[in-house]
Short mmCIF file of N, CA and C in Angstrom, two decimals:
data_model
loop_
_atom_site.label_atom_id
_atom_site.label_comp_id
_atom_site.label_asym_id
_atom_site.label_seq_id
_atom_site.Cartn_x
_atom_site.Cartn_y
_atom_site.Cartn_z
N MET A 78 115.55 175.64 94.27
CA MET A 78 115.69 175.18 95.64
C MET A 78 114.63 174.12 95.96
N ARG A 79 113.41 174.37 95.49
CA ARG A 79 112.33 173.43 95.74
C ARG A 79 112.58 172.09 95.07
N SER A 80 113.08 172.12 93.86
CA SER A 80 113.30 170.86 93.13
C SER A 80 114.41 170.04 93.79
N ILE A 81 115.43 170.67 94.35
CA ILE A 81 116.48 169.95 95.06
C ILE A 81 115.90 169.27 96.29
N PHE A 82 115.02 169.97 97.00
CA PHE A 82 114.37 169.40 98.19
C PHE A 82 113.51 168.20 97.79
N ARG A 83 112.75 168.33 96.71
CA ARG A 83 111.90 167.23 96.26
C ARG A 83 112.72 166.00 95.87
N VAL A 84 113.83 166.23 95.20
CA VAL A 84 114.70 165.12 94.80
C VAL A 84 115.28 164.44 96.04
N ALA A 85 115.69 165.24 97.03
CA ALA A 85 116.26 164.68 98.25
C ALA A 85 115.22 163.85 99.00
N VAL A 86 114.00 164.34 99.09
CA VAL A 86 112.93 163.61 99.77
C VAL A 86 112.60 162.33 99.02
N LEU A 87 112.50 162.40 97.72
CA LEU A 87 112.21 161.21 96.92
C LEU A 87 113.33 160.18 97.06
N PHE A 88 114.57 160.64 97.04
CA PHE A 88 115.71 159.74 97.21
C PHE A 88 115.66 159.06 98.57
N ALA A 89 115.35 159.83 99.64
CA ALA A 89 115.26 159.25 100.98
C ALA A 89 114.13 158.23 101.06
N LEU A 90 113.01 158.51 100.44
CA LEU A 90 111.88 157.58 100.46
C LEU A 90 112.22 156.30 99.69
N CYS A 91 112.96 156.40 98.62
CA CYS A 91 113.34 155.21 97.86
C CYS A 91 114.32 154.35 98.64
N ILE A 92 115.22 154.98 99.37
CA ILE A 92 116.19 154.20 100.14
C ILE A 92 115.51 153.52 101.32
N VAL A 93 114.74 154.28 102.08
CA VAL A 93 114.08 153.73 103.26
C VAL A 93 112.97 152.79 102.85
N GLY A 94 112.14 153.21 101.91
CA GLY A 94 111.07 152.36 101.42
C GLY A 94 109.91 152.23 102.38
N TYR A 95 110.01 152.79 103.58
CA TYR A 95 108.99 152.58 104.61
C TYR A 95 107.65 153.21 104.25
N PRO A 96 107.58 154.51 103.94
CA PRO A 96 106.26 155.09 103.68
C PRO A 96 105.57 154.49 102.47
N LEU A 97 106.34 154.03 101.50
CA LEU A 97 105.74 153.47 100.31
C LEU A 97 105.42 152.00 100.46
N GLY A 98 105.90 151.35 101.52
CA GLY A 98 105.68 149.92 101.70
C GLY A 98 106.49 149.10 100.72
N VAL A 99 107.64 149.59 100.33
CA VAL A 99 108.45 148.94 99.31
C VAL A 99 109.48 148.06 99.97
N ASP A 100 109.56 146.82 99.55
CA ASP A 100 110.61 145.93 100.02
C ASP A 100 111.69 145.82 98.97
N SER A 101 111.29 145.61 97.75
CA SER A 101 112.28 145.53 96.68
C SER A 101 111.56 145.75 95.36
N PHE A 102 112.34 145.94 94.33
CA PHE A 102 111.80 146.10 92.99
C PHE A 102 111.92 144.78 92.25
N SER A 103 110.93 144.52 91.41
CA SER A 103 111.05 143.39 90.52
C SER A 103 110.81 143.90 89.11
N THR A 104 111.65 143.56 88.20
CA THR A 104 111.51 144.05 86.83
C THR A 104 111.36 142.89 85.89
N GLY A 105 110.57 143.09 84.90
CA GLY A 105 110.43 142.12 83.83
C GLY A 105 111.07 142.67 82.58
N SER A 106 111.14 141.88 81.57
CA SER A 106 111.81 142.34 80.36
C SER A 106 111.00 143.42 79.65
N SER A 107 109.67 143.30 79.65
CA SER A 107 108.87 144.27 78.92
C SER A 107 107.96 145.09 79.82
N THR A 108 107.96 144.83 81.12
CA THR A 108 107.08 145.56 82.03
C THR A 108 107.88 146.50 82.88
N PRO A 109 107.27 147.60 83.29
CA PRO A 109 107.99 148.52 84.17
C PRO A 109 108.16 147.92 85.56
N ALA A 110 108.98 148.56 86.37
CA ALA A 110 109.25 148.08 87.73
C ALA A 110 107.96 148.10 88.54
N THR A 111 107.76 147.06 89.32
CA THR A 111 106.60 146.97 90.21
C THR A 111 107.08 146.80 91.63
N PHE A 112 106.20 147.07 92.56
CA PHE A 112 106.55 146.99 93.97
C PHE A 112 106.01 145.71 94.58
N ARG A 113 106.81 145.10 95.46
CA ARG A 113 106.33 144.00 96.29
C ARG A 113 106.09 144.57 97.67
N PRO A 114 104.96 144.27 98.31
CA PRO A 114 104.72 144.81 99.64
C PRO A 114 105.69 144.22 100.66
N ARG A 115 106.03 145.01 101.62
CA ARG A 115 106.96 144.59 102.67
C ARG A 115 106.25 143.63 103.62
N THR A 116 106.91 142.55 104.00
CA THR A 116 106.34 141.61 104.96
C THR A 116 106.88 141.94 106.34
N SER A 117 106.02 142.00 107.28
CA SER A 117 106.40 142.35 108.64
C SER A 117 107.10 141.19 109.32
N VAL A 118 108.13 141.49 110.10
CA VAL A 118 108.84 140.46 110.85
C VAL A 118 107.90 139.82 111.86
N VAL A 119 107.03 140.64 112.47
CA VAL A 119 106.10 140.11 113.47
C VAL A 119 105.11 139.16 112.82
N SER A 120 104.57 139.52 111.65
CA SER A 120 103.63 138.61 111.01
C SER A 120 104.33 137.36 110.51
N PHE A 121 105.59 137.48 110.11
CA PHE A 121 106.36 136.30 109.71
C PHE A 121 106.56 135.37 110.90
N MET A 122 106.88 135.94 112.08
CA MET A 122 107.10 135.14 113.27
C MET A 122 105.81 134.49 113.74
N ALA A 123 104.68 135.11 113.47
CA ALA A 123 103.40 134.58 113.93
C ALA A 123 102.82 133.58 112.94
N GLY A 124 103.59 133.15 111.98
CA GLY A 124 103.11 132.14 111.05
C GLY A 124 102.27 132.71 109.93
N GLY A 125 102.44 134.00 109.63
CA GLY A 125 101.73 134.60 108.52
C GLY A 125 100.36 135.10 108.89
N SER A 126 99.92 134.93 110.11
CA SER A 126 98.61 135.43 110.48
C SER A 126 98.67 136.94 110.61
N ASP A 127 97.52 137.57 110.54
CA ASP A 127 97.47 139.02 110.64
C ASP A 127 97.59 139.43 112.09
N VAL A 128 98.80 139.85 112.48
CA VAL A 128 99.07 140.28 113.84
C VAL A 128 99.33 141.78 113.80
N ASP A 129 98.66 142.51 114.66
CA ASP A 129 98.85 143.95 114.72
C ASP A 129 100.10 144.26 115.53
N PRO A 130 101.14 144.85 114.90
CA PRO A 130 102.37 145.14 115.64
C PRO A 130 102.19 146.23 116.68
N ASN A 131 101.10 146.99 116.60
CA ASN A 131 100.85 148.06 117.57
C ASN A 131 99.90 147.65 118.69
N GLU A 132 99.50 146.39 118.70
CA GLU A 132 98.64 145.88 119.77
C GLU A 132 99.40 145.93 121.10
N ILE A 133 98.73 146.34 122.17
CA ILE A 133 99.35 146.40 123.48
C ILE A 133 99.29 145.01 124.11
N ILE A 134 100.48 144.50 124.47
CA ILE A 134 100.58 143.17 125.08
C ILE A 134 101.44 143.26 126.32
N ALA A 135 101.46 142.17 127.09
CA ALA A 135 102.29 142.10 128.29
C ALA A 135 102.98 140.74 128.33
N ARG A 136 104.21 140.73 128.85
CA ARG A 136 104.97 139.49 129.00
C ARG A 136 105.70 139.52 130.33
N ARG A 137 105.81 138.34 130.95
CA ARG A 137 106.61 138.16 132.15
C ARG A 137 107.80 137.30 131.77
N ILE A 138 108.99 137.88 131.88
CA ILE A 138 110.22 137.23 131.44
C ILE A 138 111.04 136.87 132.67
N THR A 139 111.44 135.62 132.77
CA THR A 139 112.33 135.19 133.85
C THR A 139 113.74 135.13 133.30
N VAL A 140 114.64 135.92 133.91
CA VAL A 140 116.03 135.97 133.46
C VAL A 140 116.94 135.43 134.55
N ARG A 141 118.05 134.84 134.12
CA ARG A 141 119.04 134.29 135.04
C ARG A 141 120.40 134.86 134.68
N GLY A 142 121.20 135.12 135.70
CA GLY A 142 122.54 135.64 135.46
C GLY A 142 122.94 136.59 136.58
N ASP A 143 123.74 137.57 136.25
CA ASP A 143 124.23 138.54 137.22
C ASP A 143 123.21 139.66 137.42
N VAL A 144 122.01 139.28 137.87
CA VAL A 144 120.93 140.26 138.00
C VAL A 144 121.05 141.09 139.28
N ASN A 145 121.95 140.72 140.19
CA ASN A 145 122.19 141.54 141.37
C ASN A 145 123.05 142.75 141.04
N GLY A 146 123.82 142.65 139.98
CA GLY A 146 124.72 143.73 139.60
C GLY A 146 123.96 144.92 139.06
N GLY A 147 124.45 146.10 139.37
CA GLY A 147 123.79 147.31 138.92
C GLY A 147 123.85 147.52 137.42
N TYR A 148 124.91 147.01 136.78
CA TYR A 148 125.05 147.23 135.35
C TYR A 148 123.97 146.49 134.56
N VAL A 149 123.70 145.25 134.91
CA VAL A 149 122.67 144.48 134.21
C VAL A 149 121.31 145.11 134.43
N ARG A 150 121.01 145.48 135.66
CA ARG A 150 119.71 146.08 135.97
C ARG A 150 119.53 147.41 135.25
N SER A 151 120.56 148.25 135.24
CA SER A 151 120.43 149.53 134.56
C SER A 151 120.36 149.35 133.04
N SER A 152 121.04 148.33 132.50
CA SER A 152 120.93 148.04 131.07
C SER A 152 119.51 147.63 130.70
N ILE A 153 118.89 146.81 131.54
CA ILE A 153 117.51 146.38 131.28
C ILE A 153 116.56 147.57 131.37
N VAL A 154 116.74 148.42 132.38
CA VAL A 154 115.89 149.61 132.52
C VAL A 154 116.05 150.52 131.31
N ASN A 155 117.28 150.77 130.89
CA ASN A 155 117.51 151.64 129.74
C ASN A 155 116.90 151.07 128.47
N GLU A 156 117.11 149.78 128.23
CA GLU A 156 116.58 149.16 127.01
C GLU A 156 115.06 149.20 126.99
N ALA A 157 114.43 148.88 128.12
CA ALA A 157 112.97 148.82 128.17
C ALA A 157 112.35 150.22 128.12
N SER A 158 112.85 151.14 128.94
CA SER A 158 112.16 152.43 129.05
C SER A 158 112.62 153.44 128.00
N ARG A 159 113.91 153.65 127.89
CA ARG A 159 114.40 154.70 126.99
C ARG A 159 114.34 154.31 125.52
N PHE A 160 114.78 153.10 125.22
CA PHE A 160 114.93 152.71 123.82
C PHE A 160 113.66 152.10 123.23
N ARG A 161 112.86 151.42 124.05
CA ARG A 161 111.69 150.73 123.51
C ARG A 161 110.36 151.29 124.03
N ARG A 162 110.41 152.26 124.92
CA ARG A 162 109.21 152.93 125.46
C ARG A 162 108.21 151.92 126.06
N LEU A 163 108.74 150.96 126.83
CA LEU A 163 107.90 149.98 127.50
C LEU A 163 107.67 150.41 128.94
N ILE A 164 106.61 149.88 129.54
CA ILE A 164 106.35 150.12 130.95
C ILE A 164 106.38 148.78 131.67
N GLY A 165 106.63 148.82 132.97
CA GLY A 165 106.65 147.59 133.75
C GLY A 165 107.66 147.68 134.86
N THR A 166 108.15 146.51 135.27
CA THR A 166 109.06 146.47 136.41
C THR A 166 110.00 145.27 136.32
N MET A 167 111.12 145.41 137.00
CA MET A 167 112.05 144.29 137.17
C MET A 167 112.15 144.04 138.66
N SER A 168 111.81 142.82 139.08
CA SER A 168 111.84 142.50 140.50
C SER A 168 113.27 142.17 140.92
N PRO A 169 113.61 142.44 142.19
CA PRO A 169 114.93 142.04 142.66
C PRO A 169 114.98 140.53 142.87
N PRO A 170 116.14 139.93 142.75
CA PRO A 170 116.25 138.49 143.01
C PRO A 170 116.00 138.20 144.49
N GLU A 171 115.33 137.09 144.74
CA GLU A 171 115.03 136.73 146.13
C GLU A 171 116.13 135.86 146.71
N ASN A 172 116.48 136.11 147.96
CA ASN A 172 117.46 135.31 148.70
C ASN A 172 118.78 135.15 147.95
N GLU A 173 119.25 136.19 147.37
CA GLU A 173 120.53 136.20 146.67
C GLU A 173 120.63 135.15 145.57
N SER A 174 119.50 134.84 144.96
CA SER A 174 119.52 133.92 143.82
C SER A 174 119.99 134.69 142.58
N ASP A 175 120.15 134.00 141.50
CA ASP A 175 120.58 134.67 140.28
C ASP A 175 119.45 134.74 139.26
N THR A 176 118.19 134.74 139.75
CA THR A 176 117.01 134.79 138.88
C THR A 176 116.15 135.99 139.25
N ALA A 177 115.67 136.70 138.24
CA ALA A 177 114.77 137.84 138.46
C ALA A 177 113.65 137.79 137.42
N GLU A 178 112.55 138.47 137.73
CA GLU A 178 111.42 138.55 136.81
C GLU A 178 111.33 139.97 136.25
N VAL A 179 111.05 140.04 134.96
CA VAL A 179 110.85 141.31 134.28
C VAL A 179 109.45 141.29 133.70
N TYR A 180 108.62 142.25 134.10
CA TYR A 180 107.27 142.37 133.56
C TYR A 180 107.24 143.60 132.66
N VAL A 181 106.86 143.41 131.38
CA VAL A 181 106.81 144.52 130.44
C VAL A 181 105.46 144.59 129.75
N GLU A 182 105.03 145.81 129.47
CA GLU A 182 103.83 146.07 128.68
C GLU A 182 104.19 147.08 127.61
N GLY A 183 103.57 146.93 126.47
CA GLY A 183 103.78 147.90 125.39
C GLY A 183 103.32 147.33 124.07
N LYS A 184 103.70 148.02 123.00
CA LYS A 184 103.36 147.56 121.66
C LYS A 184 104.05 146.23 121.38
N ARG A 185 103.34 145.39 120.66
CA ARG A 185 103.85 144.04 120.37
C ARG A 185 105.24 144.08 119.75
N LYS A 186 105.46 144.96 118.80
CA LYS A 186 106.77 144.99 118.13
C LYS A 186 107.87 145.41 119.09
N MET A 187 107.57 146.29 120.05
CA MET A 187 108.58 146.72 121.01
C MET A 187 108.86 145.62 122.04
N VAL A 188 107.80 144.94 122.50
CA VAL A 188 107.97 143.86 123.48
C VAL A 188 108.75 142.71 122.86
N ASP A 189 108.41 142.34 121.61
CA ASP A 189 109.13 141.26 120.94
C ASP A 189 110.60 141.62 120.75
N GLY A 190 110.87 142.87 120.41
CA GLY A 190 112.25 143.32 120.26
C GLY A 190 113.01 143.29 121.58
N PHE A 191 112.34 143.65 122.67
CA PHE A 191 112.97 143.62 123.99
C PHE A 191 113.31 142.18 124.39
N ILE A 192 112.41 141.25 124.09
CA ILE A 192 112.68 139.84 124.40
C ILE A 192 113.87 139.34 123.60
N ARG A 193 113.93 139.71 122.31
CA ARG A 193 115.09 139.31 121.50
C ARG A 193 116.38 139.90 122.07
N TRP A 194 116.33 141.16 122.55
CA TRP A 194 117.51 141.78 123.15
C TRP A 194 117.94 141.00 124.39
N CYS A 195 116.98 140.61 125.22
CA CYS A 195 117.30 139.82 126.41
C CYS A 195 117.90 138.47 126.03
N GLU A 196 117.39 137.85 124.97
CA GLU A 196 117.90 136.55 124.54
C GLU A 196 119.32 136.63 124.00
N LYS A 197 119.72 137.80 123.51
CA LYS A 197 121.11 137.96 123.07
C LYS A 197 122.05 137.88 124.26
N GLY A 198 121.52 138.25 125.42
CA GLY A 198 122.20 138.04 126.68
C GLY A 198 123.60 138.60 126.79
N SER A 199 124.51 137.76 127.16
CA SER A 199 125.87 138.15 127.51
C SER A 199 126.60 138.85 126.38
N LYS A 200 126.20 138.62 125.16
CA LYS A 200 126.89 139.24 124.04
C LYS A 200 126.71 140.75 124.02
N HIS A 201 125.54 141.23 124.45
CA HIS A 201 125.26 142.65 124.34
C HIS A 201 125.06 143.36 125.67
N VAL A 202 125.06 142.63 126.77
CA VAL A 202 124.94 143.31 128.07
C VAL A 202 126.27 143.99 128.39
N GLY A 203 127.35 143.29 128.21
CA GLY A 203 128.65 143.91 128.34
C GLY A 203 129.48 143.37 129.48
N LEU A 204 130.75 143.73 129.42
CA LEU A 204 131.74 143.35 130.42
C LEU A 204 131.67 141.85 130.69
N SER A 205 131.68 141.46 131.97
CA SER A 205 131.69 140.02 132.28
C SER A 205 130.34 139.55 132.81
N GLN A 206 129.32 140.40 132.75
CA GLN A 206 128.00 140.00 133.23
C GLN A 206 127.37 139.00 132.27
N THR A 207 126.57 138.11 132.85
CA THR A 207 125.85 137.13 132.04
C THR A 207 124.35 137.33 132.21
N LEU A 208 123.60 136.99 131.18
CA LEU A 208 122.15 137.11 131.22
C LEU A 208 121.56 136.11 130.25
N THR A 209 120.67 135.24 130.73
CA THR A 209 119.97 134.29 129.87
C THR A 209 118.49 134.33 130.20
N VAL A 210 117.66 134.06 129.21
CA VAL A 210 116.21 134.03 129.40
C VAL A 210 115.81 132.61 129.74
N GLU A 211 115.16 132.46 130.89
CA GLU A 211 114.68 131.14 131.33
C GLU A 211 113.29 130.84 130.79
N ASN A 212 112.39 131.84 130.85
CA ASN A 212 110.99 131.60 130.53
C ASN A 212 110.34 132.92 130.11
N VAL A 213 109.38 132.83 129.18
CA VAL A 213 108.57 133.98 128.77
C VAL A 213 107.11 133.56 128.83
N GLU A 214 106.31 134.29 129.63
CA GLU A 214 104.90 133.96 129.80
C GLU A 214 104.04 135.12 129.31
N GLU A 215 102.93 134.78 128.66
CA GLU A 215 101.97 135.81 128.25
C GLU A 215 101.18 136.26 129.45
N GLU A 216 100.89 137.55 129.51
CA GLU A 216 100.09 138.14 130.58
C GLU A 216 99.07 139.07 129.96
N GLU A 217 98.07 139.42 130.74
CA GLU A 217 97.11 140.44 130.33
C GLU A 217 97.66 141.81 130.73
N PRO A 218 97.67 142.78 129.82
CA PRO A 218 98.16 144.11 130.19
C PRO A 218 97.27 144.74 131.26
N THR A 219 97.90 145.31 132.28
CA THR A 219 97.14 145.91 133.38
C THR A 219 97.06 147.42 133.27
N GLY A 220 98.08 148.05 132.72
CA GLY A 220 98.10 149.51 132.61
C GLY A 220 98.36 150.20 133.93
N LEU A 221 98.92 149.48 134.91
CA LEU A 221 99.15 150.05 136.23
C LEU A 221 100.42 150.89 136.33
N TYR A 222 101.32 150.73 135.38
CA TYR A 222 102.61 151.40 135.46
C TYR A 222 102.63 152.62 134.54
N ASP A 223 103.41 153.62 134.95
CA ASP A 223 103.57 154.80 134.11
C ASP A 223 104.99 154.92 133.57
N GLY A 224 105.82 153.93 133.84
CA GLY A 224 107.20 153.88 133.37
C GLY A 224 107.76 152.51 133.64
N PHE A 225 109.07 152.37 133.46
CA PHE A 225 109.72 151.09 133.76
C PHE A 225 110.62 151.28 134.97
N TYR A 226 110.47 150.40 135.96
CA TYR A 226 111.19 150.54 137.22
C TYR A 226 111.92 149.25 137.57
N ALA A 227 113.07 149.39 138.19
CA ALA A 227 113.80 148.26 138.74
C ALA A 227 113.65 148.33 140.25
N LYS A 228 112.90 147.40 140.84
CA LYS A 228 112.69 147.39 142.28
C LYS A 228 113.96 146.95 142.99
N THR A 229 114.14 147.47 144.19
CA THR A 229 115.29 147.09 145.00
C THR A 229 114.79 146.46 146.31
N ASN A 230 115.65 145.73 146.97
CA ASN A 230 115.27 145.10 148.24
C ASN A 230 115.19 146.13 149.35
#
């Protein structure tokens, strides 16, 4: 029973490759298989510099589209809070405009993923709602929020 469990765990580790830091195998004709270290998407995007994906950062994102609709707002809240564990707020659009601000804080890898999700816009929000990213600004994390909230008028 123990050996079956060990084989299953080893098989899972080889497929995922995450705990071992394995990206792929390279074999030579006379040398055994060696491991290449996995390159982080975040470090690749940062130009190869050493960027900590767990660093806490903040971004202010200006989005345009059907931000008055409840579906877009609830999709943003779900993506930020439930799926990415970010904190912050989404402001309501002023004077019935179609622009809103989203302030998020969290780990760099989660914030970058949330921005990419927002940039996918209309393709993944759903139905006939539209969403485009107008601007992304760097901010200093404040730590004032304990969750992600969508403010209402």
